[in-house]
Tab-separated table of C-alpha atoms and ligand atoms in Angstrom:
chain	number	residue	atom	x	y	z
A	1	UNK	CA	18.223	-45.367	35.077
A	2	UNK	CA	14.784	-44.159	33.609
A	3	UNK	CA	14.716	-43.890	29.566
A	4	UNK	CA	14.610	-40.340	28.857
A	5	UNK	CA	11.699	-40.070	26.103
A	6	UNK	CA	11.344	-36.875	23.991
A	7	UNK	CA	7.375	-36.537	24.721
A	8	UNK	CA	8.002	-33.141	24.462
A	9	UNK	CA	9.461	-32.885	20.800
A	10	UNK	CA	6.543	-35.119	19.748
A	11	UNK	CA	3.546	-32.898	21.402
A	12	UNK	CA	4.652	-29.657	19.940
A	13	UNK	CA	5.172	-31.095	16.730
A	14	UNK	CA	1.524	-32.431	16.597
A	15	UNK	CA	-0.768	-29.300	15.582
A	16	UNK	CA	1.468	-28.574	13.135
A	17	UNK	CA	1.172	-31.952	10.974
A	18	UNK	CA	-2.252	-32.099	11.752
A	19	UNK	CA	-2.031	-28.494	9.816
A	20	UNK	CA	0.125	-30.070	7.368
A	21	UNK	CA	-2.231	-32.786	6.537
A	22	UNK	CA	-5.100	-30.943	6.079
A	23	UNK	CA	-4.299	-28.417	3.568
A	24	UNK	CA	-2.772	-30.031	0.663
A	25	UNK	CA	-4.092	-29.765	-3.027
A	26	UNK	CA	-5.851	-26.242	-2.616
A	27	UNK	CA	-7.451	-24.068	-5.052
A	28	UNK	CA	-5.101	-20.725	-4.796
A	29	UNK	CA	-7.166	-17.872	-7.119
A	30	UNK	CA	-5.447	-15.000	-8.468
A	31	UNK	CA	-7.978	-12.440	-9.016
A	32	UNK	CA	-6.965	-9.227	-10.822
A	33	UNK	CA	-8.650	-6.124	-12.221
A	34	UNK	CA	-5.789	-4.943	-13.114
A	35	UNK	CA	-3.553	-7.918	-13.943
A	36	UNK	CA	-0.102	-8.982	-12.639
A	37	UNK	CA	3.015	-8.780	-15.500
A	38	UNK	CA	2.853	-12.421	-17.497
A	39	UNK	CA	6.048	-12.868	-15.649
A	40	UNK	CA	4.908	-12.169	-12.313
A	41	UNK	CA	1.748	-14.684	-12.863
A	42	UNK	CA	4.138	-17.292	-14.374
A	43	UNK	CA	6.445	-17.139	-10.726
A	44	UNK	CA	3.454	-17.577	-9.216
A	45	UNK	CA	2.179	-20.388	-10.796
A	46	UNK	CA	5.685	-22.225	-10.149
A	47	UNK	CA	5.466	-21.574	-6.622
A	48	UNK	CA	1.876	-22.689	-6.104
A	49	UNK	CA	2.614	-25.815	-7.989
A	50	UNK	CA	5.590	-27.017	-6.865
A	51	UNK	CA	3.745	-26.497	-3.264
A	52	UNK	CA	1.187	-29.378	-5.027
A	53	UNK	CA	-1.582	-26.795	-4.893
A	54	UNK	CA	-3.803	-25.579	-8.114
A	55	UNK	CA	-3.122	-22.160	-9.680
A	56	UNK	CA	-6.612	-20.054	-10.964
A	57	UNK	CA	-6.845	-17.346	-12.888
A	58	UNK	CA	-9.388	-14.259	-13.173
A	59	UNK	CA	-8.079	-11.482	-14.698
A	60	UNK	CA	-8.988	-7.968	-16.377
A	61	UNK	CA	-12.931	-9.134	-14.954
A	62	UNK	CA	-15.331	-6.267	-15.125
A	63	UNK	CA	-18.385	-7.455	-13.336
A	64	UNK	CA	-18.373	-8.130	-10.003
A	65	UNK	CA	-20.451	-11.146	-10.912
A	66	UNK	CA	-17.129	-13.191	-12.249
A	67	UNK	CA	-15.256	-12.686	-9.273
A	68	UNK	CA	-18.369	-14.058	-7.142
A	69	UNK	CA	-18.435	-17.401	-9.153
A	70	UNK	CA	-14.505	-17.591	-9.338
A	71	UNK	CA	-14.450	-17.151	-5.527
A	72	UNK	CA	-17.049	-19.732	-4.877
A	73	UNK	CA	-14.510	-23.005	-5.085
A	74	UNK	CA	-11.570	-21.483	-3.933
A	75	UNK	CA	-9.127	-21.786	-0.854
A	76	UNK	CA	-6.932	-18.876	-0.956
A	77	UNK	CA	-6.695	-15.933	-2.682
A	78	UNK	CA	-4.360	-13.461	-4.334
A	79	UNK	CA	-5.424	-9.714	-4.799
A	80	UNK	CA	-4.184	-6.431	-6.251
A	81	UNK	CA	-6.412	-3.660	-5.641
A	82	UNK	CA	-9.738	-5.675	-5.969
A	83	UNK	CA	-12.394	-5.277	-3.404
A	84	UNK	CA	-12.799	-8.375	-1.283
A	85	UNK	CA	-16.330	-6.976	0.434
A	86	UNK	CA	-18.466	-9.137	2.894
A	87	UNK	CA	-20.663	-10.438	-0.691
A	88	UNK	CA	-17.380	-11.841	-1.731
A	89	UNK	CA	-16.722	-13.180	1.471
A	90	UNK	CA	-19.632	-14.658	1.677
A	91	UNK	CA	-19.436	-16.461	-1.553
A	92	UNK	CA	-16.417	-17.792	-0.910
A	93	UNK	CA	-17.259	-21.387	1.060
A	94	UNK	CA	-14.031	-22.399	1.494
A	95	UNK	CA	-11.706	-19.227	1.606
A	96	UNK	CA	-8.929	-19.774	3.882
A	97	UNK	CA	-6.637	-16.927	3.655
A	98	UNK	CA	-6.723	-13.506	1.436
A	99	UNK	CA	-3.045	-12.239	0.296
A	100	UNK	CA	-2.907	-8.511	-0.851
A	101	UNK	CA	-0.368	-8.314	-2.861
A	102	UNK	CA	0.795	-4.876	-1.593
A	103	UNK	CA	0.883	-2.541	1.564
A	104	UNK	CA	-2.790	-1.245	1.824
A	105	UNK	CA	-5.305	-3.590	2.839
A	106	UNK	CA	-8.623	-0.771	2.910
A	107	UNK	CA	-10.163	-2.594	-0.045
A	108	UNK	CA	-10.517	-5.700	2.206
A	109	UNK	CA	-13.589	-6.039	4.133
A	110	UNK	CA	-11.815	-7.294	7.394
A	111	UNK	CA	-14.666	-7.464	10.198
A	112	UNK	CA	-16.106	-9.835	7.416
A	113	UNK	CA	-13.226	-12.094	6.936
A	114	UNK	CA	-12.417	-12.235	10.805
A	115	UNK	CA	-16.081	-13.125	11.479
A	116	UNK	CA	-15.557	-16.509	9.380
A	117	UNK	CA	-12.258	-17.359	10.357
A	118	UNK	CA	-10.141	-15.901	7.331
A	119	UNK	CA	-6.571	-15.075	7.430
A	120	UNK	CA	-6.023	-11.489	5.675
A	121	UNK	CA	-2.401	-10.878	4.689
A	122	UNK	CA	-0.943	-7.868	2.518
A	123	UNK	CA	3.213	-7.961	1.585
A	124	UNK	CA	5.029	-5.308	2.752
A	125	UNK	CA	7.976	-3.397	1.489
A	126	UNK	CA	7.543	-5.732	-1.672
A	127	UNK	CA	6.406	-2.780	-3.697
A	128	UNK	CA	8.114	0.784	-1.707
A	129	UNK	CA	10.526	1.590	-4.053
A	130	UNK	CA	8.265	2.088	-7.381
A	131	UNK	CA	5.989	4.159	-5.175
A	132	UNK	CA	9.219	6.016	-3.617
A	133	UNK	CA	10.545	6.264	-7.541
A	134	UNK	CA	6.783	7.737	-8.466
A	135	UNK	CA	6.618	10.475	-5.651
A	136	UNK	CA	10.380	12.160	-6.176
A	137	UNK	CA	9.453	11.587	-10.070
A	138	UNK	CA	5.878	13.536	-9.332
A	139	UNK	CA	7.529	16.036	-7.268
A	140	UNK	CA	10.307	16.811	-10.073
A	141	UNK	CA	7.187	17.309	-12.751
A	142	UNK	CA	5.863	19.980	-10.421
A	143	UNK	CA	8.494	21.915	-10.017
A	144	UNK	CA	9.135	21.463	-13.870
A	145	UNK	CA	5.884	22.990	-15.024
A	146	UNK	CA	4.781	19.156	-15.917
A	147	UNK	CA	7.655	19.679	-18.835
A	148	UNK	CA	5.876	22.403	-20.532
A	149	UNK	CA	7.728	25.871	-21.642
A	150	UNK	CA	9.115	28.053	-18.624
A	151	UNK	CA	11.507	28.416	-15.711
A	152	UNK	CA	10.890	25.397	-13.303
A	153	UNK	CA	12.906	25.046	-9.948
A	154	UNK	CA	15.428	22.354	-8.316
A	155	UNK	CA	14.616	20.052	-5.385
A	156	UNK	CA	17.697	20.352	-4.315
A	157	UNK	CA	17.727	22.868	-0.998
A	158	UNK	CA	13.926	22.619	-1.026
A	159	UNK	CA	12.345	20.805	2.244
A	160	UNK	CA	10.648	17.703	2.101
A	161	UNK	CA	8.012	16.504	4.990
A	162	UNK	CA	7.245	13.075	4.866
A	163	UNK	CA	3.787	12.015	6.702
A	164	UNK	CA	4.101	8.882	7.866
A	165	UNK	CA	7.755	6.682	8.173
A	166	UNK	CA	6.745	3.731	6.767
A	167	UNK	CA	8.299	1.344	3.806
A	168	UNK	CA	7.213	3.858	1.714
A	169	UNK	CA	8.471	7.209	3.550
A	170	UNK	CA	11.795	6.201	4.565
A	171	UNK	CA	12.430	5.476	0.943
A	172	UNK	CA	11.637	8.997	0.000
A	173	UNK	CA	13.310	10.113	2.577
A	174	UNK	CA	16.792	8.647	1.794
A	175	UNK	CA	15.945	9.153	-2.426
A	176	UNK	CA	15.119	13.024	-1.178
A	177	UNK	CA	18.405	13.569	0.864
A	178	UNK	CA	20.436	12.181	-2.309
A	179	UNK	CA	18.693	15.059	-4.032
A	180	UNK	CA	19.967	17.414	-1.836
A	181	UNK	CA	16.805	18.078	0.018
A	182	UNK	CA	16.690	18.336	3.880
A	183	UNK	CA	14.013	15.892	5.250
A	184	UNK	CA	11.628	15.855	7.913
A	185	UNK	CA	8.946	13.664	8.828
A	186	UNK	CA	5.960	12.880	11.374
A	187	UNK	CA	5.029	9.381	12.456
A	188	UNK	CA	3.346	9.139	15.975
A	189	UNK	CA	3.851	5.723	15.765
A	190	UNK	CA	7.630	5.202	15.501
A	191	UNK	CA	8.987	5.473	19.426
A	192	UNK	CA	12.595	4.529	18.282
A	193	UNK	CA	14.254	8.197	17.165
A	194	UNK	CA	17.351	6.061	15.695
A	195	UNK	CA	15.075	5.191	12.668
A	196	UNK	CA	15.143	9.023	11.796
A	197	UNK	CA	18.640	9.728	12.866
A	198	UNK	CA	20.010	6.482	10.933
A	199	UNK	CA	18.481	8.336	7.673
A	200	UNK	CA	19.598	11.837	8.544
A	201	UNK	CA	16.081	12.435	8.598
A	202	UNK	CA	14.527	15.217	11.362
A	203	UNK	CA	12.158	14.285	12.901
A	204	UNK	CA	8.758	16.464	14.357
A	205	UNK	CA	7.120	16.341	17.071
A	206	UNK	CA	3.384	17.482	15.578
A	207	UNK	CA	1.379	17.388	12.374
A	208	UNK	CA	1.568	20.968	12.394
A	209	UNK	CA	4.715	21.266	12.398
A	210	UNK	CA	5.573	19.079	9.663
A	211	UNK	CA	3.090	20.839	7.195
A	212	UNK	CA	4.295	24.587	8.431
A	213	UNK	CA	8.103	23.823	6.889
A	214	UNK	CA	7.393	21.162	4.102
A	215	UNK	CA	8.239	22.654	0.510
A	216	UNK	CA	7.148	19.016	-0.647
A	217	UNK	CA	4.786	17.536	1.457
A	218	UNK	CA	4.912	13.468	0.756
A	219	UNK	CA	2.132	11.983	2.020
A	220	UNK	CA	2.226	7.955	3.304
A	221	UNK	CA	-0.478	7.339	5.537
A	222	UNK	CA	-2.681	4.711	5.694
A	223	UNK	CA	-6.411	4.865	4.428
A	224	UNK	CA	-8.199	4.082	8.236
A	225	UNK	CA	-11.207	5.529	9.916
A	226	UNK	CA	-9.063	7.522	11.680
A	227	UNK	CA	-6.894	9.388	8.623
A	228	UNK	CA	-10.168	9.530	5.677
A	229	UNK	CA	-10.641	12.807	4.826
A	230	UNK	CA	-7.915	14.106	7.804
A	231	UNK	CA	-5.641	16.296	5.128
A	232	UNK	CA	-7.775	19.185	3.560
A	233	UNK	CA	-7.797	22.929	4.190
A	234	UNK	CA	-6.332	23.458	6.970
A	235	UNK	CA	-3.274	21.738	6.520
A	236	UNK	CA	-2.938	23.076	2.979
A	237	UNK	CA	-3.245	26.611	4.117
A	238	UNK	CA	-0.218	25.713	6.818
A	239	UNK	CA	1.810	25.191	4.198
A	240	UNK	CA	4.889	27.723	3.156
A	241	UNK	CA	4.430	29.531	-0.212
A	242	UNK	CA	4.779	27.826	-3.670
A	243	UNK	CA	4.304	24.118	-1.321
A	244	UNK	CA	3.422	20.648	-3.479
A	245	UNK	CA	1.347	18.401	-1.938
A	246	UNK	CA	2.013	14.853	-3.354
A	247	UNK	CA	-0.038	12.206	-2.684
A	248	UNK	CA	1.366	8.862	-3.374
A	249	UNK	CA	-1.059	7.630	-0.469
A	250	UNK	CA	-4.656	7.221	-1.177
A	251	UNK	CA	-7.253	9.235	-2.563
A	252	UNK	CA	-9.784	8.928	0.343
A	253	UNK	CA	-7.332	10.361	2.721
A	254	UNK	CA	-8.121	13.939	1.125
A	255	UNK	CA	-11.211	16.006	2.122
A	256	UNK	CA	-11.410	16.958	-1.477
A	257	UNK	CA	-13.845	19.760	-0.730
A	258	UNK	CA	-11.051	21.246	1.746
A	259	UNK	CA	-8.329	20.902	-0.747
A	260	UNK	CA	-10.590	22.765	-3.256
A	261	UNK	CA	-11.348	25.641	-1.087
A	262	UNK	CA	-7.679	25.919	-0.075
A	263	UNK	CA	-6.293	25.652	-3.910
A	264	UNK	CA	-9.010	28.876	-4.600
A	265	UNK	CA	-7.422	31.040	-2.138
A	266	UNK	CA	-3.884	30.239	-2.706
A	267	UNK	CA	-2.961	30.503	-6.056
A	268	UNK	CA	0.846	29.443	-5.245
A	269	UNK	CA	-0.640	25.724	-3.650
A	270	UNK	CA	-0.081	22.619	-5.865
A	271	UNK	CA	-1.292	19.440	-5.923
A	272	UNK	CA	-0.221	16.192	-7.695
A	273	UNK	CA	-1.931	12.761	-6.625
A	274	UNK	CA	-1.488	8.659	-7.644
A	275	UNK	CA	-4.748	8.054	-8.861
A	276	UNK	CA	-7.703	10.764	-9.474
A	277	UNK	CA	-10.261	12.532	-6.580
A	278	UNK	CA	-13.478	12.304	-7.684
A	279	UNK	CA	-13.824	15.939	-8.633
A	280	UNK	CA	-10.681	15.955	-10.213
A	281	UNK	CA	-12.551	17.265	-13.579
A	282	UNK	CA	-13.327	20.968	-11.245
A	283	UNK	CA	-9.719	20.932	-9.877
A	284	UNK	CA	-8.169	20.327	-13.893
A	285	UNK	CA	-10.478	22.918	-14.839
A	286	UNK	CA	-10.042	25.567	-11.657
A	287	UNK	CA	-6.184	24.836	-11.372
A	288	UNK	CA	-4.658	24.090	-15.261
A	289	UNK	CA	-1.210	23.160	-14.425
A	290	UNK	CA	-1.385	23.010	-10.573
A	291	UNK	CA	-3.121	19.875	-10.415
A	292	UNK	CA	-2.130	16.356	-12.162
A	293	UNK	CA	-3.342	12.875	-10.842
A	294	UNK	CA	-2.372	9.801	-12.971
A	295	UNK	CA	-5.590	8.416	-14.642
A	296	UNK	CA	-5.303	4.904	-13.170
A	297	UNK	CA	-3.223	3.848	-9.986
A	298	UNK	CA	0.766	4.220	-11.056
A	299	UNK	CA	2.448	3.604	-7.567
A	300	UNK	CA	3.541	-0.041	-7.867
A	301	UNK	CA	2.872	-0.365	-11.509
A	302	UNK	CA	6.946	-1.466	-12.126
A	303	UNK	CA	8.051	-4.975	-13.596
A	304	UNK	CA	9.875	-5.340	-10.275
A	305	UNK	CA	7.394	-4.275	-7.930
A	306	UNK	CA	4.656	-6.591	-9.507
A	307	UNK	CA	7.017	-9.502	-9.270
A	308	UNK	CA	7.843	-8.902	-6.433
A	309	UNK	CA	4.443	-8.248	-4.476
A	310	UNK	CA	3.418	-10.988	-6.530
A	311	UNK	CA	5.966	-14.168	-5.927
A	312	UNK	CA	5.924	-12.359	-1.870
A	313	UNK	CA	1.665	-13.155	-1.912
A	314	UNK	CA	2.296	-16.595	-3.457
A	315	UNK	CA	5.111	-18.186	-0.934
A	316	UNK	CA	2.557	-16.615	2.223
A	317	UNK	CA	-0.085	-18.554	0.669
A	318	UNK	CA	2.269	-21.635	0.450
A	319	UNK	CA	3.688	-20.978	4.104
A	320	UNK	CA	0.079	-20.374	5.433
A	321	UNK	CA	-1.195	-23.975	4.065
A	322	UNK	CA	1.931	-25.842	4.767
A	323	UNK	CA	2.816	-24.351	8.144
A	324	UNK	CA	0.262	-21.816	9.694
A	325	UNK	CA	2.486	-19.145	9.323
A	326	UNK	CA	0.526	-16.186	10.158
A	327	UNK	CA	3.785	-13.830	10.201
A	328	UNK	CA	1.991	-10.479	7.735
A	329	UNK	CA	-1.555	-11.446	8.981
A	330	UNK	CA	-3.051	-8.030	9.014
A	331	UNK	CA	-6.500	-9.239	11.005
A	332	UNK	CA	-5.132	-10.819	14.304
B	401	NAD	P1	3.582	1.015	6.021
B	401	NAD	O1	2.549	0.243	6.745
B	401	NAD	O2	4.955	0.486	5.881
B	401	NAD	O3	3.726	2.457	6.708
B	401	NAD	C1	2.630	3.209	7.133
B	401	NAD	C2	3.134	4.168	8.200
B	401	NAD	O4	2.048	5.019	8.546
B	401	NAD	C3	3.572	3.478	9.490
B	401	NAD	O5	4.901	3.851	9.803
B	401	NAD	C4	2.588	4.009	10.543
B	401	NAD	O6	3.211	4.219	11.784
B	401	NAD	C5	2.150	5.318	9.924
B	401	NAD	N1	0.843	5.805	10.347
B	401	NAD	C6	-0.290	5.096	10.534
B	401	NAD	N2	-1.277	5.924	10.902
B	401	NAD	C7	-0.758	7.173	10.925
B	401	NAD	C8	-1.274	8.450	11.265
B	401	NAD	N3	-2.555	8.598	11.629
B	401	NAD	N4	-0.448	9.526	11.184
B	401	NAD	C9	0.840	9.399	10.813
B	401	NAD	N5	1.401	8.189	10.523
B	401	NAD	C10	0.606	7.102	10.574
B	401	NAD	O7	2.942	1.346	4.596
B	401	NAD	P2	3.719	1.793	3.281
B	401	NAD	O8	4.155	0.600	2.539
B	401	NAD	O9	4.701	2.839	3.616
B	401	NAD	O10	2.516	2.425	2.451
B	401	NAD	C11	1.852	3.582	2.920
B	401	NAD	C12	0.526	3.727	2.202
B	401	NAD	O11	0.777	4.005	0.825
B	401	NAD	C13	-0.291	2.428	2.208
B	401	NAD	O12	-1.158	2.338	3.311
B	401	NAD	C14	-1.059	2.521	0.913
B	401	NAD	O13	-2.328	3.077	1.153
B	401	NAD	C15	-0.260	3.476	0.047
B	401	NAD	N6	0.338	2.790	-1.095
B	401	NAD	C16	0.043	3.246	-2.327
B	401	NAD	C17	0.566	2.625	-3.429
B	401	NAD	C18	0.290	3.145	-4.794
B	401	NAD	O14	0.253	2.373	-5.731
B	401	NAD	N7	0.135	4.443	-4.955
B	401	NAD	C19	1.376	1.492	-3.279
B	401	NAD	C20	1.718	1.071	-1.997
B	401	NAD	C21	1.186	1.740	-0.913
């Protein structure tokens, strides 16, 4: 009888502790604008340690200058909203892997980071539910009067149209049918109608549609060449009388100038948006109470949700270097 020997075990095994060996004692760089909680940074600093791998820290920089020196040394990275562009790419030698530690990934240049080789990542879900929380809370200001002196109205009854069924959406969906609202929503890219059904969530078939019924409008899509500037005055002037738009999304996906015109002919349209357009000083002045954005980003500002995006961009990291795990890569 032959020996049976488990060649095949062995082979497989091989890339991977080749892998293994080669990335060990890495530079991981947290790089931060706008900084991570101190508990957040301190959960990441156990996880990137205990991996055996070096924690760095650049936070609160203001000049794009200290985040091309920090970047220069480094293996990995860990970003919030910073803007990884093809300078910082460049300066980065040794970059490895990118983790966004959130859902959008626009502020990454990722032609750049494909062209040498580098893994781009972004975590998500980790951070939904503070951005789900912020759009029911911005839609309840609204139709409050944004707490000043008057006769608001109630969510509850209203219709709410969610653009795009994401992490995000599905969260306001199921936060708006506890309200009492009924929910629709529009996402060309979700084949499987249980997803809706499982929520008690309608779903439309078109754009239009969605827009023509939505009280609340709740707007999740990604910023992508496709979507910039896609939501402006025609799909405001679809929109039933006394209709919110909130924009928990990103700024870039509004044609400003559209929403503008649209606001100016309909003096019943509101508006309320996660971070300011850039002529937001015209709408505040043209639209007093019918326009609000929050002065800085607000979405996923939460204890939880910065922990969470946080430790979730740290363990990738880990899991890239150790294994190759490429599971969230957002650049294949
Ligand atoms: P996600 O990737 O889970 O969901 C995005 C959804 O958009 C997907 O279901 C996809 O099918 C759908 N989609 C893509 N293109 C579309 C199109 N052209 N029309 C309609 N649907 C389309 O992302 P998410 O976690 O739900 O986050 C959504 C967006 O919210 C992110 O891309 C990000 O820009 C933004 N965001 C903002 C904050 C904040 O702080 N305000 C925080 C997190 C996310």
């Amino acid at each position: 009888m032959p020996t049976i020997v488990p060649l095949t075990y062995e082979k497989r095994e091989e890339p991977r502790l080749y892998f293994t060996s080669l990335l060990k004692n890495m530079k991981i760089l947290v790089a931060t604008e706008k900084p991570f909680s101190a508990a957040a940074v301190e959960g990441i600093r156990q996880i990137v340690e205990q991996a055996g791998h070096e924690l760095v820290l650049l936070e609160k920089y203001t000049d794009k200058a200290d985040l091309l020196a920090a970047v220069a040394e480094v293996d990995a990275l860990i970003i919030r909203s910073d803007k990884v562009t093809a300078e910082v790419i460049e300066a980065a030698r040794n970059l490895k892997i990118v983790v966004r530690a959130g859902a959008g990934y626009d502020n990454v240049d990722l032609a750049a980071a494909s062209a040498r080789g580098i893994v781009v990542m972004n975590t998500p879900g980790q951070n939904s539910n503070a951005v789900a929380e912020l759009a029911l809370a911005m839609m309840i200001y609204m139709a409050r009067n944004r707490f000043t002196p008057g006769t608001g109205s109630e969510l509850q009854g209203k219709t709410l149209a969610i653009h795009a069924y994401g992490n995000v959406g599905k969260l306001v969906g199921r936060k708006g049918k506890a309200l009492g609202m009924r929910v629709i929503a529009y996402d060309p890219f979700i084949t499987d109608a249980t997803i809706f059904e499982n929520d008690g969530v309608e779903q439309v078939a078109s754009v239009e549609e969605l827009y023509a019924q939505a009280d609340y409008l709740s707007l999740h899509i990604p910023a992508t060449a496709e979507t910039r500037g896609s939501i402006g005055y025609e799909r405001l002037m679809s929109m039933p009388k006394g209709a919110t738009l909130v924009n928990t999304a990103r700024k870039e996906v509004i044609d400003e100038e559209g929403l503008k015109r649209a606001m100016s002919e309909r003096a019943d349209l509101k508006y309320i948006s996660d971070i300011a357009p850039a002529n937001a000083a015209e709408l505040e002045e043209l639209f007093g109470k019918r326009f609000f954005a929050t002065p800085k980003k607000q979405g996923a500002e939460t204890a939880e949700a910065n922990m969470n995006a946080g430790l979730a961009a740290a363990r990738q990291i880990v899991d890239y270097l150790a294994t190759g795990n490429t599971r969230f890569q957002v650049n294949k």
